[in-house]
Short mmCIF file of C-alpha atoms in Angstrom, two decimals:
data_model
loop_
_atom_site.label_atom_id
_atom_site.label_comp_id
_atom_site.label_asym_id
_atom_site.label_seq_id
_atom_site.Cartn_x
_atom_site.Cartn_y
_atom_site.Cartn_z
CA UNK A 1 30.36 114.82 10.89
CA UNK A 2 29.06 115.71 7.44
CA UNK A 3 28.83 112.02 6.65
CA UNK A 4 26.76 111.37 9.81
CA UNK A 5 24.43 114.25 8.95
CA UNK A 6 24.01 112.94 5.41
CA UNK A 7 23.27 109.43 6.75
CA UNK A 8 20.77 110.83 9.29
CA UNK A 9 19.09 112.90 6.62
CA UNK A 10 18.88 109.89 4.32
CA UNK A 11 17.25 107.89 7.11
CA UNK A 12 14.70 110.66 7.74
CA UNK A 13 13.86 110.67 4.05
CA UNK A 14 13.16 106.94 4.26
CA UNK A 15 10.59 107.22 7.09
CA UNK A 16 7.61 107.81 4.75
CA UNK A 17 8.72 104.76 2.75
CA UNK A 18 9.00 102.62 5.91
CA UNK A 19 5.56 103.79 7.09
CA UNK A 20 4.15 103.08 3.63
CA UNK A 21 5.61 99.57 3.71
CA UNK A 22 4.14 99.00 7.18
CA UNK A 23 0.70 100.24 6.08
CA UNK A 24 0.91 98.13 2.92
CA UNK A 25 1.87 95.07 4.98
CA UNK A 26 -1.07 95.60 7.30
CA UNK A 27 -3.37 96.21 4.31
CA UNK A 28 -2.12 93.01 2.68
CA UNK A 29 -2.79 91.11 5.88
CA UNK A 30 -6.22 92.67 6.12
CA UNK A 31 -6.96 91.70 2.53
CA UNK A 32 -5.75 88.18 3.17
CA UNK A 33 -7.82 88.09 6.34
CA UNK A 34 -5.27 85.99 8.16
CA UNK A 35 -2.30 86.09 10.50
CA UNK A 36 1.32 86.17 9.34
CA UNK A 37 2.71 82.72 8.44
CA UNK A 38 6.48 82.43 7.96
CA UNK A 39 6.71 78.62 8.06
CA UNK A 40 4.29 75.84 7.06
CA UNK A 41 1.57 74.16 9.09
CA UNK A 42 1.86 70.99 11.18
CA UNK A 43 1.72 67.86 9.02
CA UNK A 44 0.49 64.62 10.56
CA UNK A 45 1.98 62.46 7.77
CA UNK A 46 5.48 63.82 8.38
CA UNK A 47 5.08 63.51 12.17
CA UNK A 48 3.91 59.88 12.02
CA UNK A 49 6.30 58.97 9.20
CA UNK A 50 9.37 60.20 11.08
CA UNK A 51 8.20 58.47 14.29
CA UNK A 52 7.68 55.24 12.33
CA UNK A 53 11.22 55.43 10.91
CA UNK A 54 12.58 55.93 14.42
CA UNK A 55 10.68 52.91 15.70
CA UNK A 56 12.09 50.71 12.91
CA UNK A 57 15.61 52.04 13.49
CA UNK A 58 15.31 51.42 17.25
CA UNK A 59 14.34 47.82 16.57
CA UNK A 60 17.45 47.31 14.38
CA UNK A 61 19.72 49.02 16.95
CA UNK A 62 18.25 46.86 19.70
CA UNK A 63 18.97 43.72 17.68
CA UNK A 64 22.59 44.83 17.11
CA UNK A 65 23.03 45.60 20.81
CA UNK A 66 21.43 42.45 22.16
CA UNK A 67 23.17 40.26 19.58
CA UNK A 68 26.33 41.96 18.21
CA UNK A 69 26.71 39.11 15.70
CA UNK A 70 23.49 40.15 13.92
CA UNK A 71 24.41 40.22 10.20
CA UNK A 72 24.18 43.32 7.98
CA UNK A 73 20.56 43.61 6.83
CA UNK A 74 20.10 45.25 3.40
CA UNK A 75 16.30 44.91 3.71
CA UNK A 76 16.32 47.23 6.71
CA UNK A 77 18.08 49.98 4.72
CA UNK A 78 15.88 49.47 1.64
CA UNK A 79 12.78 49.83 3.81
CA UNK A 80 14.08 52.96 5.56
CA UNK A 81 15.19 54.52 2.26
CA UNK A 82 11.80 54.02 0.65
CA UNK A 83 10.05 55.54 3.66
CA UNK A 84 12.43 58.51 3.68
CA UNK A 85 11.88 59.04 -0.06
CA UNK A 86 8.11 59.23 0.52
CA UNK A 87 8.61 61.74 3.34
CA UNK A 88 11.02 63.82 1.22
CA UNK A 89 8.41 64.04 -1.57
CA UNK A 90 5.73 64.95 0.93
CA UNK A 91 7.87 67.70 2.52
CA UNK A 92 8.83 69.05 -0.91
CA UNK A 93 5.17 69.36 -1.89
CA UNK A 94 4.11 71.29 1.22
CA UNK A 95 4.07 75.08 1.34
CA UNK A 96 6.88 76.75 3.33
CA UNK A 97 8.43 73.38 4.24
CA UNK A 98 12.01 74.05 3.13
CA UNK A 99 13.45 73.56 6.63
CA UNK A 100 11.81 70.19 7.30
CA UNK A 101 12.63 69.15 3.74
CA UNK A 102 16.31 69.81 4.48
CA UNK A 103 16.06 67.91 7.76
CA UNK A 104 14.65 64.83 6.02
CA UNK A 105 17.62 64.97 3.60
CA UNK A 106 20.05 65.13 6.53
CA UNK A 107 18.33 62.17 8.18
CA UNK A 108 18.70 60.17 4.96
CA UNK A 109 22.41 61.03 4.84
CA UNK A 110 22.78 59.69 8.38
CA UNK A 111 21.17 56.38 7.44
CA UNK A 112 23.36 56.20 4.29
CA UNK A 113 26.47 56.72 6.44
CA UNK A 114 25.39 54.14 8.98
CA UNK A 115 24.66 51.67 6.20
CA UNK A 116 28.29 51.95 5.08
CA UNK A 117 29.56 51.67 8.67
CA UNK A 118 27.39 48.62 9.21
CA UNK A 119 28.60 47.02 5.95
CA UNK A 120 32.26 47.63 6.83
CA UNK A 121 31.92 46.48 10.43
CA UNK A 122 33.22 43.04 11.27
CA UNK A 123 31.08 41.15 13.78
CA UNK A 124 30.68 41.36 16.72
CA UNK A 125 29.46 44.94 16.24
CA UNK A 126 30.82 47.12 19.11
CA UNK A 127 27.86 48.20 21.24
CA UNK A 128 29.39 51.69 21.71
CA UNK A 129 29.32 52.24 17.93
CA UNK A 130 25.68 51.23 17.77
CA UNK A 131 24.85 53.52 20.70
CA UNK A 132 26.65 56.44 19.01
CA UNK A 133 24.73 55.97 15.77
CA UNK A 134 21.50 55.56 17.69
CA UNK A 135 22.12 58.81 19.62
CA UNK A 136 22.83 60.78 16.43
CA UNK A 137 19.81 59.46 14.56
CA UNK A 138 17.59 59.95 17.61
CA UNK A 139 18.83 63.55 17.95
CA UNK A 140 17.86 64.23 14.33
CA UNK A 141 14.48 62.53 14.62
CA UNK A 142 13.64 64.38 17.83
CA UNK A 143 14.75 67.69 16.30
CA UNK A 144 12.37 67.17 13.37
CA UNK A 145 9.54 66.17 15.73
CA UNK A 146 10.20 69.17 18.02
CA UNK A 147 9.81 71.54 15.07
CA UNK A 148 6.86 69.63 13.63
CA UNK A 149 4.97 69.77 16.95
CA UNK A 150 5.79 73.48 17.33
CA UNK A 151 4.07 74.01 13.96
CA UNK A 152 0.80 73.17 15.70
CA UNK A 153 1.08 76.77 16.99
CA UNK A 154 -0.38 77.14 20.44
CA UNK A 155 -1.50 73.53 20.64
CA UNK A 156 2.06 72.43 21.37
CA UNK A 157 4.13 73.10 24.49
CA UNK A 158 7.03 75.55 24.08
CA UNK A 159 10.20 74.16 22.53
CA UNK A 160 12.30 72.23 24.98
CA UNK A 161 15.10 69.77 24.82
CA UNK A 162 14.29 66.24 23.81
CA UNK A 163 15.90 64.51 26.77
CA UNK B 1 -8.73 109.79 16.83
CA UNK B 2 -5.35 110.20 15.12
CA UNK B 3 -2.66 107.56 14.80
CA UNK B 4 0.84 108.24 16.09
CA UNK B 5 3.67 106.17 14.60
CA UNK B 6 5.77 106.40 17.79
CA UNK B 7 2.91 105.23 20.05
CA UNK B 8 1.93 102.39 17.71
CA UNK B 9 5.54 101.25 17.37
CA UNK B 10 5.99 101.36 21.18
CA UNK B 11 2.88 99.26 21.75
CA UNK B 12 3.96 96.76 19.09
CA UNK B 13 7.44 96.49 20.59
CA UNK B 14 6.02 95.93 24.10
CA UNK B 15 3.84 93.10 22.77
CA UNK B 16 6.58 91.49 20.69
CA UNK B 17 9.58 91.71 23.03
CA UNK B 18 8.48 89.17 25.72
CA UNK B 19 7.70 86.63 22.96
CA UNK B 20 11.11 87.15 21.33
CA UNK B 21 12.87 86.82 24.72
CA UNK B 22 10.96 83.63 25.64
CA UNK B 23 11.69 82.18 22.18
CA UNK B 24 15.40 82.82 22.66
CA UNK B 25 15.37 81.14 26.11
CA UNK B 26 13.55 78.05 24.77
CA UNK B 27 15.92 77.79 21.80
CA UNK B 28 18.97 78.08 24.09
CA UNK B 29 17.69 75.29 26.35
CA UNK B 30 16.98 73.01 23.36
CA UNK B 31 20.36 73.72 21.73
CA UNK B 32 22.28 73.15 24.97
CA UNK B 33 20.89 69.66 25.52
CA UNK B 34 21.15 68.58 21.90
CA UNK B 35 24.73 69.82 21.48
CA UNK B 36 25.72 68.14 24.76
CA UNK B 37 24.50 64.82 23.35
CA UNK B 38 26.48 65.35 20.15
CA UNK B 39 29.60 66.34 22.13
CA UNK B 40 29.31 63.11 24.15
CA UNK B 41 29.21 61.16 20.88
CA UNK B 42 32.37 62.91 19.63
CA UNK B 43 34.22 62.03 22.84
CA UNK B 44 33.05 58.44 22.62
CA UNK B 45 34.09 58.26 18.95
CA UNK B 46 37.57 59.51 19.80
CA UNK B 47 37.92 56.76 22.41
CA UNK B 48 36.77 54.11 19.95
CA UNK B 49 39.27 55.19 17.31
CA UNK B 50 42.04 55.19 19.93
CA UNK B 51 41.14 51.68 21.09
CA UNK B 52 40.89 50.40 17.49
CA UNK B 53 37.19 49.55 17.75
CA UNK B 54 36.47 51.53 14.58
CA UNK B 55 38.77 52.20 11.62
CA UNK B 56 39.51 55.58 10.04
CA UNK B 57 36.92 55.16 7.29
CA UNK B 58 34.22 54.39 9.84
CA UNK B 59 35.36 57.31 12.00
CA UNK B 60 34.93 59.66 9.02
CA UNK B 61 31.45 58.27 8.37
CA UNK B 62 30.53 58.77 12.04
CA UNK B 63 31.81 62.34 11.85
CA UNK B 64 29.64 62.89 8.78
CA UNK B 65 26.63 61.51 10.67
CA UNK B 66 27.40 63.87 13.50
CA UNK B 67 27.59 66.85 11.13
CA UNK B 68 24.16 65.93 9.75
CA UNK B 69 22.74 65.64 13.27
CA UNK B 70 24.16 69.07 14.14
CA UNK B 71 22.67 70.57 10.98
CA UNK B 72 19.28 69.06 11.85
CA UNK B 73 19.41 70.62 15.33
CA UNK B 74 20.35 74.01 13.86
CA UNK B 75 17.55 73.76 11.29
CA UNK B 76 15.08 73.18 14.14
CA UNK B 77 16.43 76.28 15.86
CA UNK B 78 15.94 78.21 12.61
CA UNK B 79 12.36 76.97 12.37
CA UNK B 80 11.63 77.82 16.01
CA UNK B 81 13.08 81.30 15.47
CA UNK B 82 10.76 81.82 12.49
CA UNK B 83 7.81 80.74 14.62
CA UNK B 84 8.86 83.17 17.35
CA UNK B 85 9.14 86.06 14.89
CA UNK B 86 5.79 85.10 13.39
CA UNK B 87 4.18 85.04 16.84
CA UNK B 88 5.77 88.41 17.71
CA UNK B 89 4.51 90.07 14.51
CA UNK B 90 1.00 88.74 15.09
CA UNK B 91 1.02 89.87 18.74
CA UNK B 92 2.31 93.30 17.70
CA UNK B 93 -0.45 93.70 15.10
CA UNK B 94 -3.06 92.43 17.54
CA UNK B 95 -2.16 95.00 20.20
CA UNK B 96 -2.70 97.97 17.85
CA UNK B 97 -5.67 96.43 16.08
CA UNK B 98 -8.35 98.24 18.14
CA UNK B 99 -6.73 101.67 17.92
CA UNK B 100 -6.01 101.40 14.19
CA UNK B 101 -9.45 100.09 13.24
CA UNK B 102 -11.20 102.70 15.42
CA UNK B 103 -9.15 105.55 13.97
CA UNK B 104 -9.72 104.46 10.38
CA UNK B 105 -13.42 103.54 10.91
CA UNK B 106 -12.94 100.23 9.15
CA UNK B 107 -11.31 96.88 10.01
CA UNK B 108 -7.89 97.35 8.39
CA UNK B 109 -6.42 94.73 10.72
CA UNK B 110 -8.71 91.67 10.80
#
Protein backbone atom coordinates (compact mmCIF):
# COMPACT_ATOMS: atom_id res chain seq x y z
CA UNK A 1 0.00 0.00 0.00
CA UNK A 2 2.86 2.29 0.98
CA UNK A 3 4.58 1.43 -2.28
CA UNK A 4 1.45 2.36 -4.29
CA UNK A 5 1.16 5.67 -2.42
CA UNK A 6 4.83 6.42 -3.06
CA UNK A 7 4.41 5.59 -6.77
CA UNK A 8 1.25 7.76 -6.98
CA UNK A 9 3.00 10.61 -5.24
CA UNK A 10 5.98 10.31 -7.57
CA UNK A 11 3.62 10.48 -10.56
CA UNK A 12 1.92 13.59 -9.17
CA UNK A 13 5.31 15.22 -8.75
CA UNK A 14 6.02 14.55 -12.42
CA UNK A 15 2.89 16.33 -13.72
CA UNK A 16 4.54 19.78 -13.88
CA UNK A 17 7.43 18.19 -15.80
CA UNK A 18 5.03 16.48 -18.25
CA UNK A 19 3.11 19.74 -18.76
CA UNK A 20 6.40 21.59 -19.25
CA UNK A 21 7.48 19.05 -21.87
CA UNK A 22 4.11 19.40 -23.64
CA UNK A 23 4.35 23.21 -23.62
CA UNK A 24 7.96 23.03 -24.82
CA UNK A 25 6.95 20.64 -27.62
CA UNK A 26 4.19 22.97 -28.74
CA UNK A 27 6.54 25.95 -28.48
CA UNK A 28 9.14 24.11 -30.55
CA UNK A 29 6.51 23.34 -33.16
CA UNK A 30 5.38 26.93 -33.13
CA UNK A 31 8.96 28.11 -33.58
CA UNK A 32 9.46 25.66 -36.41
CA UNK A 33 6.18 26.79 -37.91
CA UNK A 34 5.37 23.34 -39.19
CA UNK A 35 3.54 20.12 -38.42
CA UNK A 36 5.13 17.11 -36.71
CA UNK A 37 7.12 14.88 -39.11
CA UNK A 38 8.18 11.46 -37.82
CA UNK A 39 9.15 9.93 -41.18
CA UNK A 40 10.51 11.43 -44.43
CA UNK A 41 8.65 12.86 -47.39
CA UNK A 42 7.56 11.04 -50.55
CA UNK A 43 10.44 10.60 -52.99
CA UNK A 44 9.67 10.27 -56.69
CA UNK A 45 13.12 8.82 -57.51
CA UNK A 46 12.67 5.95 -55.05
CA UNK A 47 9.09 5.34 -56.24
CA UNK A 48 10.04 5.21 -59.93
CA UNK A 49 13.32 3.37 -59.27
CA UNK A 50 11.62 0.55 -57.35
CA UNK A 51 8.87 0.28 -60.00
CA UNK A 52 11.54 0.12 -62.72
CA UNK A 53 13.34 -2.72 -60.90
CA UNK A 54 10.05 -4.60 -60.62
CA UNK A 55 9.38 -4.18 -64.33
CA UNK A 56 12.83 -5.57 -65.21
CA UNK A 57 12.41 -8.47 -62.77
CA UNK A 58 8.96 -9.27 -64.20
CA UNK A 59 10.44 -9.45 -67.68
CA UNK A 60 13.10 -11.95 -66.50
CA UNK A 61 10.52 -14.03 -64.60
CA UNK A 62 8.27 -14.07 -67.66
CA UNK A 63 11.14 -15.33 -69.81
CA UNK A 64 11.90 -18.11 -67.30
CA UNK A 65 8.23 -19.10 -67.16
CA UNK A 66 7.57 -19.04 -70.89
CA UNK A 67 10.86 -20.76 -71.68
CA UNK A 68 12.15 -22.75 -68.65
CA UNK A 69 15.36 -23.48 -70.58
CA UNK A 70 16.33 -19.79 -70.53
CA UNK A 71 19.98 -19.74 -69.37
CA UNK A 72 21.22 -17.96 -66.23
CA UNK A 73 21.74 -14.30 -67.13
CA UNK A 74 24.49 -12.53 -65.16
CA UNK A 75 23.75 -9.26 -66.99
CA UNK A 76 20.27 -9.17 -65.49
CA UNK A 77 21.67 -9.39 -61.94
CA UNK A 78 24.43 -6.84 -62.63
CA UNK A 79 21.83 -4.40 -63.94
CA UNK A 80 19.50 -4.93 -60.96
CA UNK A 81 22.38 -4.64 -58.47
CA UNK A 82 23.57 -1.35 -59.91
CA UNK A 83 20.04 0.07 -59.81
CA UNK A 84 19.56 -1.10 -56.22
CA UNK A 85 22.91 0.44 -55.22
CA UNK A 86 21.77 3.81 -56.61
CA UNK A 87 18.47 3.55 -54.72
CA UNK A 88 20.27 2.55 -51.50
CA UNK A 89 22.50 5.66 -51.75
CA UNK A 90 19.49 7.83 -52.46
CA UNK A 91 17.54 6.45 -49.47
CA UNK A 92 20.58 6.82 -47.20
CA UNK A 93 20.91 10.49 -48.14
CA UNK A 94 17.28 11.39 -47.43
CA UNK A 95 16.14 12.69 -44.05
CA UNK A 96 14.19 10.24 -41.86
CA UNK A 97 14.44 7.47 -44.48
CA UNK A 98 15.83 4.69 -42.28
CA UNK A 99 12.83 2.39 -42.86
CA UNK A 100 12.87 2.59 -46.66
CA UNK A 101 16.66 2.32 -46.58
CA UNK A 102 16.29 -0.99 -44.70
CA UNK A 103 13.64 -2.16 -47.16
CA UNK A 104 15.94 -1.52 -50.14
CA UNK A 105 18.62 -3.62 -48.38
CA UNK A 106 16.13 -6.46 -47.89
CA UNK A 107 15.12 -6.28 -51.55
CA UNK A 108 18.78 -6.55 -52.56
CA UNK A 109 19.18 -9.62 -50.34
CA UNK A 110 16.22 -11.22 -52.10
CA UNK A 111 17.79 -10.66 -55.52
CA UNK A 112 21.14 -11.99 -54.21
CA UNK A 113 19.39 -15.14 -52.97
CA UNK A 114 17.51 -15.63 -56.21
CA UNK A 115 20.73 -15.16 -58.17
CA UNK A 116 22.23 -18.12 -56.29
CA UNK A 117 19.07 -20.19 -56.76
CA UNK A 118 19.08 -19.37 -60.46
CA UNK A 119 22.78 -20.27 -60.79
CA UNK A 120 22.29 -23.61 -59.00
CA UNK A 121 19.13 -24.52 -60.88
CA UNK A 122 19.44 -27.07 -63.65
CA UNK A 123 17.26 -26.33 -66.67
CA UNK A 124 14.35 -26.58 -67.22
CA UNK A 125 13.66 -24.14 -64.37
CA UNK A 126 10.53 -25.30 -62.45
CA UNK A 127 7.79 -22.73 -63.05
CA UNK A 128 6.62 -23.04 -59.40
CA UNK A 129 10.06 -21.92 -58.19
CA UNK A 130 9.97 -18.91 -60.47
CA UNK A 131 6.45 -18.05 -59.31
CA UNK A 132 7.53 -18.31 -55.64
CA UNK A 133 10.47 -15.98 -56.17
CA UNK A 134 8.29 -13.61 -58.17
CA UNK A 135 5.66 -13.52 -55.38
CA UNK A 136 8.27 -12.76 -52.70
CA UNK A 137 9.98 -10.02 -54.68
CA UNK A 138 6.62 -8.54 -55.70
CA UNK A 139 5.51 -8.53 -52.05
CA UNK A 140 8.63 -6.57 -51.09
CA UNK A 141 8.34 -4.13 -53.98
CA UNK A 142 4.67 -3.49 -53.28
CA UNK A 143 5.39 -3.01 -49.57
CA UNK A 144 7.98 -0.34 -50.37
CA UNK A 145 5.61 1.35 -52.82
CA UNK A 146 2.71 1.24 -50.33
CA UNK A 147 4.82 3.08 -47.75
CA UNK A 148 6.29 5.45 -50.33
CA UNK A 149 2.83 6.45 -51.59
CA UNK A 150 1.58 6.88 -48.01
CA UNK A 151 4.40 9.41 -47.52
CA UNK A 152 2.51 11.70 -49.89
CA UNK A 153 0.35 12.37 -46.80
CA UNK A 154 -3.24 13.03 -47.71
CA UNK A 155 -2.61 12.78 -51.43
CA UNK A 156 -2.51 8.99 -51.19
CA UNK A 157 -5.37 6.61 -50.41
CA UNK A 158 -5.23 4.89 -47.01
CA UNK A 159 -2.93 1.89 -46.73
CA UNK A 160 -4.45 -1.25 -48.15
CA UNK A 161 -3.24 -4.60 -49.24
CA UNK A 162 -1.44 -4.82 -52.54
CA UNK A 163 -3.56 -7.57 -54.06
CA UNK B 1 -9.80 32.56 -20.80
CA UNK B 2 -7.81 30.01 -18.78
CA UNK B 3 -6.41 26.74 -20.07
CA UNK B 4 -7.33 23.48 -18.36
CA UNK B 5 -4.96 20.54 -18.83
CA UNK B 6 -7.76 17.97 -18.45
CA UNK B 7 -10.00 19.66 -21.05
CA UNK B 8 -7.14 20.13 -23.53
CA UNK B 9 -6.00 16.53 -23.09
CA UNK B 10 -9.59 15.27 -23.58
CA UNK B 11 -10.01 17.27 -26.79
CA UNK B 12 -6.65 16.05 -28.09
CA UNK B 13 -7.51 12.43 -27.29
CA UNK B 14 -10.90 12.73 -29.04
CA UNK B 15 -9.18 14.06 -32.16
CA UNK B 16 -6.37 11.49 -32.15
CA UNK B 17 -8.24 8.30 -31.26
CA UNK B 18 -10.27 7.82 -34.50
CA UNK B 19 -7.07 8.30 -36.54
CA UNK B 20 -5.18 5.75 -34.44
CA UNK B 21 -8.06 3.25 -34.73
CA UNK B 22 -8.35 3.70 -38.52
CA UNK B 23 -4.56 3.33 -38.86
CA UNK B 24 -4.67 0.05 -36.95
CA UNK B 25 -7.50 -1.28 -39.16
CA UNK B 26 -5.65 -0.36 -42.37
CA UNK B 27 -2.42 -1.93 -41.11
CA UNK B 28 -4.25 -5.13 -40.13
CA UNK B 29 -5.82 -5.44 -43.58
CA UNK B 30 -2.46 -4.88 -45.32
CA UNK B 31 -0.62 -7.34 -43.05
CA UNK B 32 -3.29 -10.04 -43.46
CA UNK B 33 -3.07 -10.08 -47.25
CA UNK B 34 0.72 -9.84 -47.40
CA UNK B 35 1.28 -12.59 -44.83
CA UNK B 36 -1.24 -14.82 -46.61
CA UNK B 37 0.82 -14.51 -49.79
CA UNK B 38 4.00 -15.40 -47.91
CA UNK B 39 2.29 -18.37 -46.21
CA UNK B 40 1.20 -19.66 -49.64
CA UNK B 41 4.82 -19.48 -50.77
CA UNK B 42 5.99 -21.48 -47.73
CA UNK B 43 3.43 -24.20 -48.45
CA UNK B 44 4.44 -24.31 -52.09
CA UNK B 45 8.13 -24.47 -51.13
CA UNK B 46 7.47 -27.41 -48.82
CA UNK B 47 5.78 -29.27 -51.68
CA UNK B 48 8.68 -28.54 -54.03
CA UNK B 49 11.26 -29.85 -51.56
CA UNK B 50 9.15 -32.99 -51.02
CA UNK B 51 8.87 -33.62 -54.75
CA UNK B 52 12.61 -32.99 -55.29
CA UNK B 53 12.07 -29.97 -57.54
CA UNK B 54 14.45 -27.91 -55.40
CA UNK B 55 17.41 -29.09 -53.33
CA UNK B 56 18.11 -28.25 -49.68
CA UNK B 57 20.48 -25.40 -50.51
CA UNK B 58 17.88 -23.79 -52.75
CA UNK B 59 15.19 -24.34 -50.11
CA UNK B 60 17.34 -22.46 -47.56
CA UNK B 61 17.83 -19.61 -50.03
CA UNK B 62 14.07 -19.45 -50.66
CA UNK B 63 13.47 -19.36 -46.92
CA UNK B 64 15.94 -16.49 -46.65
CA UNK B 65 14.09 -14.65 -49.43
CA UNK B 66 10.86 -15.20 -47.58
CA UNK B 67 12.35 -13.82 -44.34
CA UNK B 68 13.43 -10.68 -46.22
CA UNK B 69 9.95 -10.29 -47.73
CA UNK B 70 8.39 -10.63 -44.26
CA UNK B 71 10.79 -8.03 -42.85
CA UNK B 72 9.90 -5.65 -45.70
CA UNK B 73 6.17 -6.04 -44.94
CA UNK B 74 6.80 -5.42 -41.23
CA UNK B 75 8.91 -2.35 -42.02
CA UNK B 76 6.01 -0.96 -44.06
CA UNK B 77 3.72 -1.53 -41.09
CA UNK B 78 6.23 0.32 -38.89
CA UNK B 79 6.28 3.22 -41.35
CA UNK B 80 2.49 3.33 -41.58
CA UNK B 81 2.26 3.32 -37.78
CA UNK B 82 4.64 6.30 -37.62
CA UNK B 83 2.49 8.13 -40.15
CA UNK B 84 -0.63 7.37 -38.10
CA UNK B 85 0.97 8.66 -34.90
CA UNK B 86 2.19 11.74 -36.76
CA UNK B 87 -1.31 12.38 -38.11
CA UNK B 88 -2.83 11.88 -34.64
CA UNK B 89 -0.40 14.33 -32.99
CA UNK B 90 -1.08 16.94 -35.66
CA UNK B 91 -4.86 16.47 -35.36
CA UNK B 92 -4.62 16.69 -31.57
CA UNK B 93 -2.64 19.94 -31.76
CA UNK B 94 -4.99 21.34 -34.39
CA UNK B 95 -8.09 20.77 -32.26
CA UNK B 96 -6.73 22.81 -29.32
CA UNK B 97 -5.05 25.41 -31.51
CA UNK B 98 -7.87 27.99 -31.32
CA UNK B 99 -8.37 27.73 -27.56
CA UNK B 100 -4.64 27.85 -26.78
CA UNK B 101 -3.86 30.76 -29.10
CA UNK B 102 -6.90 32.74 -27.86
CA UNK B 103 -6.00 32.17 -24.22
CA UNK B 104 -2.36 33.15 -24.70
CA UNK B 105 -3.14 36.08 -27.06
CA UNK B 106 -0.49 34.93 -29.51
CA UNK B 107 -0.18 32.11 -32.07
CA UNK B 108 1.72 29.53 -30.01
CA UNK B 109 0.41 26.76 -32.26
CA UNK B 110 0.84 27.78 -35.92
